[in-house]
Amino acid sequence: MSVPYHRLPRVDANWRWWRPLVAVAVFLGFYLASQFVIAIAYFVPIGAQGGQAGLTDLTEKLSAGALDPTDPLVLSLTLVSLVVLLPAVMLSAKIARLGPYGLLSSVRTRIRWGWLGWCLLPLLVLAIVMFAVQGLGYLAFDGGLHWNTAELGQSTVTLQTLTLTILLVVLLVPFQAAAEEYVFRGFLMQTIGSWIPVRAVGAVVAVAVSTVLFAVLHVPNGYNIWGILDVGSFGLVAAIIVLRTGGLEATVLQHALNNIMIFVLQAPGWSKVDLTGEGAQGTWQGFVVTLATSVGYWGLVELMAHWRRLDRRFPGQEAPRFRGHTPLWAGGRQWLRPGGAGWSIAPARSDETGTSGDPVLAGVGAPVEKSGGVGPRP
């Protein structure tokens, strides 16, 4: 018996259909409170130093381009407001008793650091392909390697600003990417997958809902239809990768690489590159490139997972549904350990008083295979 990623919350005997709704309420409350704190942290010092003019200028910049890589202040404000999604979703899952934090990470109920390291190989291939497609246009080779200023124009930011922007991107974007993955491909897909009894139907609906919502929430960024399709195709393939690998590791890396490369290439603020025009908001060529690179990365990850014999499912079974109060032996953290829907104190069907000795599956009476828990694989 095994449990796929999108059904992981159901290995906990304390799971109830309403717990994810509690988590959503906590998540929204924490997020809104954090946005208020972040706004105070940014606007109060700016107001004290620049007065009303400084506040008006910052507000206008945020409205014009919240992800403008040429303005470190605006970019950092936007990224920090997204980074807080990560502790928000973890705290909400904990308060709603949806399981340990690691339940969102992978079927091993933790980040699989070994597998994360192996994912760097397909990520390197993806980085080379993306730079060849997106970055080579920024370079010229006549008379030596240099920026293609004939097409790009000149940089409009100082070296100090450029250095600060790149530093912020490298430090914050991985956490911003992880936050979005944990919310859309983690919490959202697990919630929907747990609500729908049929696993295959739950997987399809979870992927569809997470993809559509991920794309729709990018509409305020000003994307046109091609930009939304671009974001949607990225989210679609990422959701499939999560289900196929049983965790978020590969998609967090992909998401971080994609955003870092975009911000770094645009950070110099080239005078001939319009970051606010129609072409910058999405093109059919960009959509095709994103879809092709995402599918290519998925293929490489599949090969790596097959080569490493990756554990793609939780080695156990879903917890049985109890009528009335959950038995004492089925509650608490003991139910959440790897090894199946039961632990050493779970009685067999023939003995409801609790036993000791060999672990048994709740309601089955057969011993749990001890090797089915955590093994040495990445």
Short mmCIF file of C-alpha atoms in Angstrom, two decimals:
data_model
loop_
_atom_site.label_atom_id
_atom_site.label_comp_id
_atom_site.label_asym_id
_atom_site.label_seq_id
_atom_site.Cartn_x
_atom_site.Cartn_y
_atom_site.Cartn_z
CA MET A 1 0.00 0.00 0.00
CA SER A 2 1.16 3.56 -0.69
CA VAL A 3 -0.21 7.10 -0.75
CA PRO A 4 0.45 9.66 -3.52
CA TYR A 5 1.54 13.21 -2.74
CA HIS A 6 -1.86 14.84 -3.23
CA ARG A 7 -3.43 12.48 -0.67
CA LEU A 8 -0.80 12.82 2.07
CA PRO A 9 -3.05 14.61 4.61
CA ARG A 10 -5.23 11.48 4.67
CA VAL A 11 -2.51 9.43 6.39
CA ASP A 12 -3.42 11.33 9.56
CA ALA A 13 -6.37 9.89 11.51
CA ASN A 14 -7.17 13.40 12.75
CA TRP A 15 -7.79 14.69 9.21
CA ARG A 16 -11.23 16.20 8.69
CA TRP A 17 -12.66 17.97 5.66
CA TRP A 18 -12.96 21.26 7.52
CA ARG A 19 -9.36 21.47 8.72
CA PRO A 20 -8.04 22.91 5.41
CA LEU A 21 -10.67 25.65 5.68
CA VAL A 22 -9.31 26.56 9.12
CA ALA A 23 -5.85 26.61 7.58
CA VAL A 24 -7.03 28.99 4.85
CA ALA A 25 -8.51 31.36 7.44
CA VAL A 26 -5.29 31.35 9.47
CA PHE A 27 -3.25 31.77 6.28
CA LEU A 28 -5.22 34.81 5.12
CA GLY A 29 -5.12 36.39 8.58
CA PHE A 30 -1.37 35.89 8.91
CA TYR A 31 -0.76 37.14 5.37
CA LEU A 32 -2.82 40.30 5.78
CA ALA A 33 -1.19 41.06 9.12
CA SER A 34 2.26 40.54 7.63
CA GLN A 35 1.47 42.87 4.72
CA PHE A 36 0.49 45.56 7.21
CA VAL A 37 3.76 45.11 9.11
CA ILE A 38 5.81 45.16 5.90
CA ALA A 39 4.03 48.31 4.71
CA ILE A 40 4.85 50.05 7.99
CA ALA A 41 8.48 48.89 7.81
CA TYR A 42 8.86 50.42 4.33
CA PHE A 43 6.53 53.42 4.28
CA VAL A 44 7.29 54.90 7.71
CA PRO A 45 11.03 55.43 7.12
CA ILE A 46 10.38 56.72 3.59
CA GLY A 47 7.70 59.09 4.86
CA ALA A 48 10.00 60.32 7.62
CA GLN A 49 12.80 60.98 5.16
CA GLY A 50 10.99 62.11 2.02
CA GLY A 51 7.64 63.25 3.37
CA GLN A 52 4.46 63.05 1.33
CA ALA A 53 6.40 63.33 -1.92
CA GLY A 54 8.45 60.25 -1.05
CA LEU A 55 5.34 58.23 -0.20
CA THR A 56 3.60 59.30 -3.39
CA ASP A 57 6.65 58.40 -5.47
CA LEU A 58 6.86 54.90 -3.93
CA THR A 59 3.14 54.31 -4.42
CA GLU A 60 3.35 55.32 -8.08
CA LYS A 61 6.36 53.04 -8.64
CA LEU A 62 4.52 50.11 -7.10
CA SER A 63 1.51 50.75 -9.32
CA ALA A 64 3.65 51.07 -12.44
CA GLY A 65 5.77 47.96 -11.88
CA ALA A 66 5.84 46.05 -8.61
CA LEU A 67 8.51 43.71 -9.98
CA ASP A 68 10.70 46.37 -11.57
CA PRO A 69 14.23 44.90 -11.35
CA THR A 70 15.81 48.34 -11.85
CA ASP A 71 14.51 49.63 -8.50
CA PRO A 72 15.89 47.63 -5.52
CA LEU A 73 13.45 49.24 -3.07
CA VAL A 74 10.32 48.37 -5.04
CA LEU A 75 11.62 44.91 -5.97
CA SER A 76 12.56 44.03 -2.40
CA LEU A 77 9.17 45.20 -1.10
CA THR A 78 7.36 42.99 -3.58
CA LEU A 79 9.56 39.96 -3.01
CA VAL A 80 9.37 40.21 0.78
CA SER A 81 5.57 40.43 0.58
CA LEU A 82 5.65 37.09 -1.28
CA VAL A 83 8.32 35.43 0.87
CA VAL A 84 6.04 35.68 3.93
CA LEU A 85 3.70 33.24 2.19
CA LEU A 86 6.10 30.47 3.23
CA PRO A 87 5.84 30.86 7.02
CA ALA A 88 2.14 31.71 6.57
CA VAL A 89 1.28 28.39 4.93
CA MET A 90 3.43 26.40 7.38
CA LEU A 91 1.90 28.11 10.41
CA SER A 92 -1.63 27.64 9.10
CA ALA A 93 -1.04 23.92 8.46
CA LYS A 94 0.31 23.54 11.98
CA ILE A 95 -2.53 25.39 13.70
CA ALA A 96 -5.17 23.52 11.70
CA ARG A 97 -3.43 20.24 12.61
CA LEU A 98 -2.95 19.14 9.03
CA GLY A 99 0.28 17.38 9.93
CA PRO A 100 3.95 18.29 10.25
CA TYR A 101 5.53 20.94 8.03
CA GLY A 102 7.29 18.26 6.03
CA LEU A 103 4.01 16.85 4.80
CA LEU A 104 3.93 19.71 2.29
CA SER A 105 7.51 19.07 1.19
CA SER A 106 7.38 15.48 -0.02
CA VAL A 107 6.10 11.96 0.50
CA ARG A 108 9.01 11.43 2.89
CA THR A 109 7.45 14.11 5.16
CA ARG A 110 10.55 16.26 4.79
CA ILE A 111 12.72 17.93 2.17
CA ARG A 112 14.63 15.19 0.37
CA TRP A 113 17.99 16.96 0.32
CA GLY A 114 19.70 14.19 -1.62
CA TRP A 115 17.06 14.32 -4.34
CA LEU A 116 17.26 18.13 -4.32
CA GLY A 117 20.97 17.85 -5.05
CA TRP A 118 20.43 15.46 -7.95
CA CYS A 119 17.83 17.85 -9.41
CA LEU A 120 20.64 20.35 -9.90
CA LEU A 121 21.79 18.33 -12.92
CA PRO A 122 18.61 18.79 -15.00
CA LEU A 123 18.45 22.33 -13.64
CA LEU A 124 21.90 23.03 -15.11
CA VAL A 125 20.70 21.79 -18.50
CA LEU A 126 17.62 23.99 -18.19
CA ALA A 127 19.77 26.99 -17.26
CA ILE A 128 21.95 26.52 -20.35
CA VAL A 129 18.92 26.21 -22.62
CA MET A 130 17.16 29.22 -21.07
CA PHE A 131 20.26 31.38 -21.34
CA ALA A 132 20.75 30.31 -24.96
CA VAL A 133 17.16 31.28 -25.76
CA GLN A 134 16.80 34.39 -23.59
CA GLY A 135 20.30 35.55 -22.76
CA LEU A 136 22.27 35.29 -25.98
CA GLY A 137 20.29 38.19 -27.40
CA TYR A 138 21.82 40.34 -24.69
CA LEU A 139 25.37 39.54 -25.85
CA ALA A 140 27.45 40.46 -28.88
CA PHE A 141 30.59 38.70 -30.08
CA ASP A 142 32.04 41.15 -32.60
CA GLY A 143 35.41 42.25 -31.32
CA GLY A 144 35.09 40.10 -28.20
CA LEU A 145 32.30 39.19 -25.82
CA HIS A 146 30.29 42.19 -24.62
CA TRP A 147 26.77 43.45 -24.06
CA ASN A 148 24.77 43.98 -27.26
CA THR A 149 24.31 47.71 -26.67
CA ALA A 150 23.30 48.23 -30.31
CA GLU A 151 20.07 46.36 -29.58
CA LEU A 152 19.73 46.94 -25.85
CA GLY A 153 20.98 50.47 -25.50
CA GLN A 154 22.91 51.56 -22.42
CA SER A 155 22.36 50.59 -18.81
CA THR A 156 20.32 53.19 -16.94
CA VAL A 157 21.32 52.16 -13.40
CA THR A 158 24.51 52.65 -11.47
CA LEU A 159 26.90 49.82 -10.68
CA GLN A 160 25.97 50.11 -7.00
CA THR A 161 22.26 49.77 -7.78
CA LEU A 162 22.89 46.85 -10.12
CA THR A 163 24.97 45.04 -7.50
CA LEU A 164 22.33 45.60 -4.83
CA THR A 165 19.56 44.34 -7.13
CA ILE A 166 21.42 41.16 -8.03
CA LEU A 167 22.18 40.52 -4.35
CA LEU A 168 18.51 40.94 -3.41
CA VAL A 169 17.43 38.65 -6.23
CA VAL A 170 19.86 35.88 -5.27
CA LEU A 171 18.89 36.08 -1.58
CA LEU A 172 15.12 36.54 -1.84
CA VAL A 173 13.94 34.86 -5.04
CA PRO A 174 14.62 31.25 -3.89
CA PHE A 175 12.38 31.85 -0.86
CA GLN A 176 9.77 33.62 -2.99
CA ALA A 177 9.75 30.69 -5.42
CA ALA A 178 9.51 28.19 -2.55
CA ALA A 179 6.63 30.15 -1.01
CA GLU A 180 4.58 30.05 -4.19
CA GLU A 181 5.31 26.35 -4.71
CA TYR A 182 4.30 25.46 -1.15
CA VAL A 183 1.05 27.38 -1.52
CA PHE A 184 -0.07 26.39 -5.04
CA ARG A 185 1.58 23.04 -5.71
CA GLY A 186 1.69 22.02 -2.05
CA PHE A 187 -1.15 23.11 0.21
CA LEU A 188 -3.71 23.73 -2.53
CA MET A 189 -3.17 20.44 -4.37
CA GLN A 190 -3.09 18.40 -1.16
CA THR A 191 -6.28 20.03 0.08
CA ILE A 192 -8.21 19.35 -3.11
CA GLY A 193 -6.73 15.88 -3.52
CA SER A 194 -7.77 14.98 0.02
CA TRP A 195 -11.33 16.18 -0.48
CA ILE A 196 -11.99 14.05 -3.56
CA PRO A 197 -12.29 10.30 -2.74
CA VAL A 198 -11.19 8.98 -6.16
CA ARG A 199 -7.43 9.43 -6.39
CA ALA A 200 -7.19 9.88 -10.16
CA VAL A 201 -10.03 12.41 -10.24
CA GLY A 202 -8.53 14.23 -7.28
CA ALA A 203 -5.18 14.48 -9.03
CA VAL A 204 -6.70 15.93 -12.21
CA VAL A 205 -8.86 18.43 -10.35
CA ALA A 206 -6.00 19.44 -8.06
CA VAL A 207 -3.71 20.13 -11.02
CA ALA A 208 -6.42 22.04 -12.90
CA VAL A 209 -7.46 24.23 -9.97
CA SER A 210 -3.91 25.05 -8.88
CA THR A 211 -2.91 25.90 -12.46
CA VAL A 212 -5.89 28.17 -13.13
CA LEU A 213 -5.62 29.95 -9.79
CA PHE A 214 -1.86 30.41 -10.21
CA ALA A 215 -2.42 32.02 -13.60
CA VAL A 216 -5.38 34.16 -12.52
CA LEU A 217 -3.51 35.62 -9.58
CA HIS A 218 -0.87 36.90 -12.02
CA VAL A 219 -3.46 38.97 -13.89
CA PRO A 220 -2.88 42.04 -11.63
CA ASN A 221 0.72 42.07 -12.86
CA GLY A 222 -0.59 43.36 -16.17
CA TYR A 223 0.00 40.27 -18.30
CA ASN A 224 -1.86 39.93 -21.58
CA ILE A 225 -3.40 36.66 -22.76
CA TRP A 226 -0.04 35.25 -23.89
CA GLY A 227 1.51 36.20 -20.58
CA ILE A 228 -1.26 34.42 -18.68
CA LEU A 229 -0.89 31.33 -20.89
CA ASP A 230 2.86 31.49 -20.28
CA VAL A 231 2.36 31.50 -16.49
CA GLY A 232 -0.36 28.86 -16.76
CA SER A 233 1.79 26.47 -18.78
CA PHE A 234 4.58 26.84 -16.24
CA GLY A 235 2.18 26.07 -13.39
CA LEU A 236 0.63 23.12 -15.23
CA VAL A 237 3.92 21.34 -15.86
CA ALA A 238 5.15 22.16 -12.35
CA ALA A 239 2.03 20.56 -10.84
CA ILE A 240 2.58 17.42 -12.90
CA ILE A 241 6.23 17.25 -11.83
CA VAL A 242 5.19 17.48 -8.18
CA LEU A 243 2.78 14.56 -8.55
CA ARG A 244 5.27 12.52 -10.54
CA THR A 245 8.14 13.05 -8.09
CA GLY A 246 6.11 13.13 -4.89
CA GLY A 247 7.52 16.44 -3.71
CA LEU A 248 8.26 20.10 -4.34
CA GLU A 249 12.05 19.98 -4.62
CA ALA A 250 12.37 19.97 -8.41
CA THR A 251 9.78 22.70 -9.00
CA VAL A 252 11.19 25.03 -6.34
CA LEU A 253 14.55 24.90 -8.16
CA GLN A 254 12.92 25.45 -11.54
CA HIS A 255 10.81 28.36 -10.28
CA ALA A 256 13.80 30.02 -8.62
CA LEU A 257 16.00 29.67 -11.70
CA ASN A 258 13.30 31.09 -13.98
CA ASN A 259 12.77 34.20 -11.85
CA ILE A 260 16.44 34.80 -11.08
CA MET A 261 17.38 34.69 -14.76
CA ILE A 262 14.60 37.10 -15.74
CA PHE A 263 15.44 39.63 -13.01
CA VAL A 264 19.21 39.49 -13.55
CA LEU A 265 18.94 40.00 -17.32
CA GLN A 266 16.61 42.97 -16.85
CA ALA A 267 18.39 44.51 -13.84
CA PRO A 268 20.67 46.85 -15.86
CA GLY A 269 17.58 48.70 -17.11
CA TRP A 270 18.58 48.80 -20.77
CA SER A 271 17.47 52.03 -22.39
CA LYS A 272 16.07 50.33 -25.51
CA VAL A 273 14.24 47.57 -23.63
CA ASP A 274 10.69 48.49 -22.65
CA LEU A 275 9.77 46.63 -19.47
CA THR A 276 6.22 47.98 -19.43
CA GLY A 277 5.14 47.65 -23.06
CA GLU A 278 2.81 45.05 -24.58
CA GLY A 279 5.67 42.82 -25.68
CA ALA A 280 7.05 42.70 -22.16
CA GLN A 281 3.69 41.43 -20.85
CA GLY A 282 3.75 38.28 -22.95
CA THR A 283 4.13 37.00 -26.53
CA TRP A 284 3.22 33.78 -28.26
CA GLN A 285 6.93 33.09 -28.73
CA GLY A 286 7.48 33.42 -24.98
CA PHE A 287 4.60 31.06 -24.31
CA VAL A 288 6.06 28.43 -26.65
CA VAL A 289 9.52 28.77 -25.09
CA THR A 290 8.18 28.42 -21.55
CA LEU A 291 6.08 25.39 -22.45
CA ALA A 292 8.95 23.71 -24.31
CA THR A 293 11.55 24.32 -21.59
CA SER A 294 9.15 23.23 -18.84
CA VAL A 295 8.31 19.98 -20.65
CA GLY A 296 12.01 19.42 -21.36
CA TYR A 297 12.86 19.91 -17.69
CA TRP A 298 10.06 17.51 -16.72
CA GLY A 299 11.54 14.88 -19.04
CA LEU A 300 15.01 15.28 -17.53
CA VAL A 301 13.61 15.07 -14.00
CA GLU A 302 11.74 11.88 -14.94
CA LEU A 303 14.97 10.33 -16.19
CA MET A 304 16.80 11.37 -13.03
CA ALA A 305 14.01 10.01 -10.82
CA HIS A 306 14.07 6.69 -12.68
CA TRP A 307 17.86 6.48 -12.44
CA ARG A 308 17.86 7.26 -8.72
CA ARG A 309 14.86 4.98 -8.07
CA LEU A 310 13.13 7.84 -6.32
CA ASP A 311 10.47 7.11 -3.71
CA ARG A 312 7.49 8.83 -5.31
CA ARG A 313 4.78 7.74 -2.85
CA PHE A 314 4.32 7.53 0.92
CA PRO A 315 5.11 3.95 2.01
CA GLY A 316 1.96 3.24 3.96
CA GLN A 317 -1.79 3.64 3.62
CA GLU A 318 -4.45 6.19 4.34
CA ALA A 319 -5.79 6.29 7.87
CA PRO A 320 -9.16 4.60 8.34
CA ARG A 321 -12.09 6.85 9.00
CA PHE A 322 -13.43 6.49 12.53
CA ARG A 323 -16.99 7.03 13.73
CA GLY A 324 -17.22 9.16 16.83
CA HIS A 325 -14.06 9.97 18.76
CA THR A 326 -10.72 8.94 17.32
CA PRO A 327 -9.16 6.14 19.41
CA LEU A 328 -6.38 7.30 21.71
CA TRP A 329 -3.85 5.10 19.97
CA ALA A 330 -4.59 6.79 16.63
CA GLY A 331 -4.16 10.42 17.66
CA GLY A 332 -1.26 12.81 17.87
CA ARG A 333 2.11 12.84 16.21
CA GLN A 334 2.61 9.09 16.41
CA TRP A 335 0.11 8.67 13.60
CA LEU A 336 2.16 10.89 11.32
CA ARG A 337 5.44 8.99 11.36
CA PRO A 338 6.51 7.21 8.16
CA GLY A 339 5.51 3.58 8.01
CA GLY A 340 1.83 3.57 7.24
CA ALA A 341 -1.54 4.25 8.81
CA GLY A 342 -0.62 2.85 12.18
CA TRP A 343 2.33 2.53 14.53
CA SER A 344 3.68 0.24 17.21
CA ILE A 345 0.82 1.02 19.62
CA ALA A 346 -1.95 0.55 17.04
CA PRO A 347 -3.99 -2.59 17.81
CA ALA A 348 -5.12 -5.12 15.26
CA ARG A 349 -8.82 -5.48 14.47
CA SER A 350 -9.08 -8.42 16.83
CA ASP A 351 -7.64 -6.48 19.77
CA GLU A 352 -8.99 -2.97 20.43
CA THR A 353 -7.32 -2.64 23.84
CA GLY A 354 -3.85 -1.80 22.56
CA THR A 355 -0.87 -4.09 22.18
CA SER A 356 2.87 -3.99 22.23
CA GLY A 357 5.45 -5.74 20.16
CA ASP A 358 5.41 -5.86 16.37
CA PRO A 359 3.76 -2.83 14.71
CA VAL A 360 0.50 -3.52 12.92
CA LEU A 361 -1.67 -1.66 10.46
CA ALA A 362 -4.78 -0.26 12.07
CA GLY A 363 -7.79 -2.38 11.24
CA VAL A 364 -5.78 -4.93 9.25
CA GLY A 365 -3.92 -7.09 11.71
CA ALA A 366 -0.89 -7.64 9.48
CA PRO A 367 2.61 -6.52 10.50
CA VAL A 368 3.96 -3.32 9.02
CA GLU A 369 6.96 -3.89 6.83
CA LYS A 370 9.66 -2.01 8.71
CA SER A 371 11.67 -1.39 5.56
CA GLY A 372 8.74 0.49 4.08
CA GLY A 373 9.46 3.61 6.07
CA VAL A 374 12.49 5.79 5.59
CA GLY A 375 15.26 4.23 3.55
CA PRO A 376 18.62 5.46 2.32
CA ARG A 377 17.34 6.76 -1.00
CA PRO A 378 17.54 10.50 -1.74
#
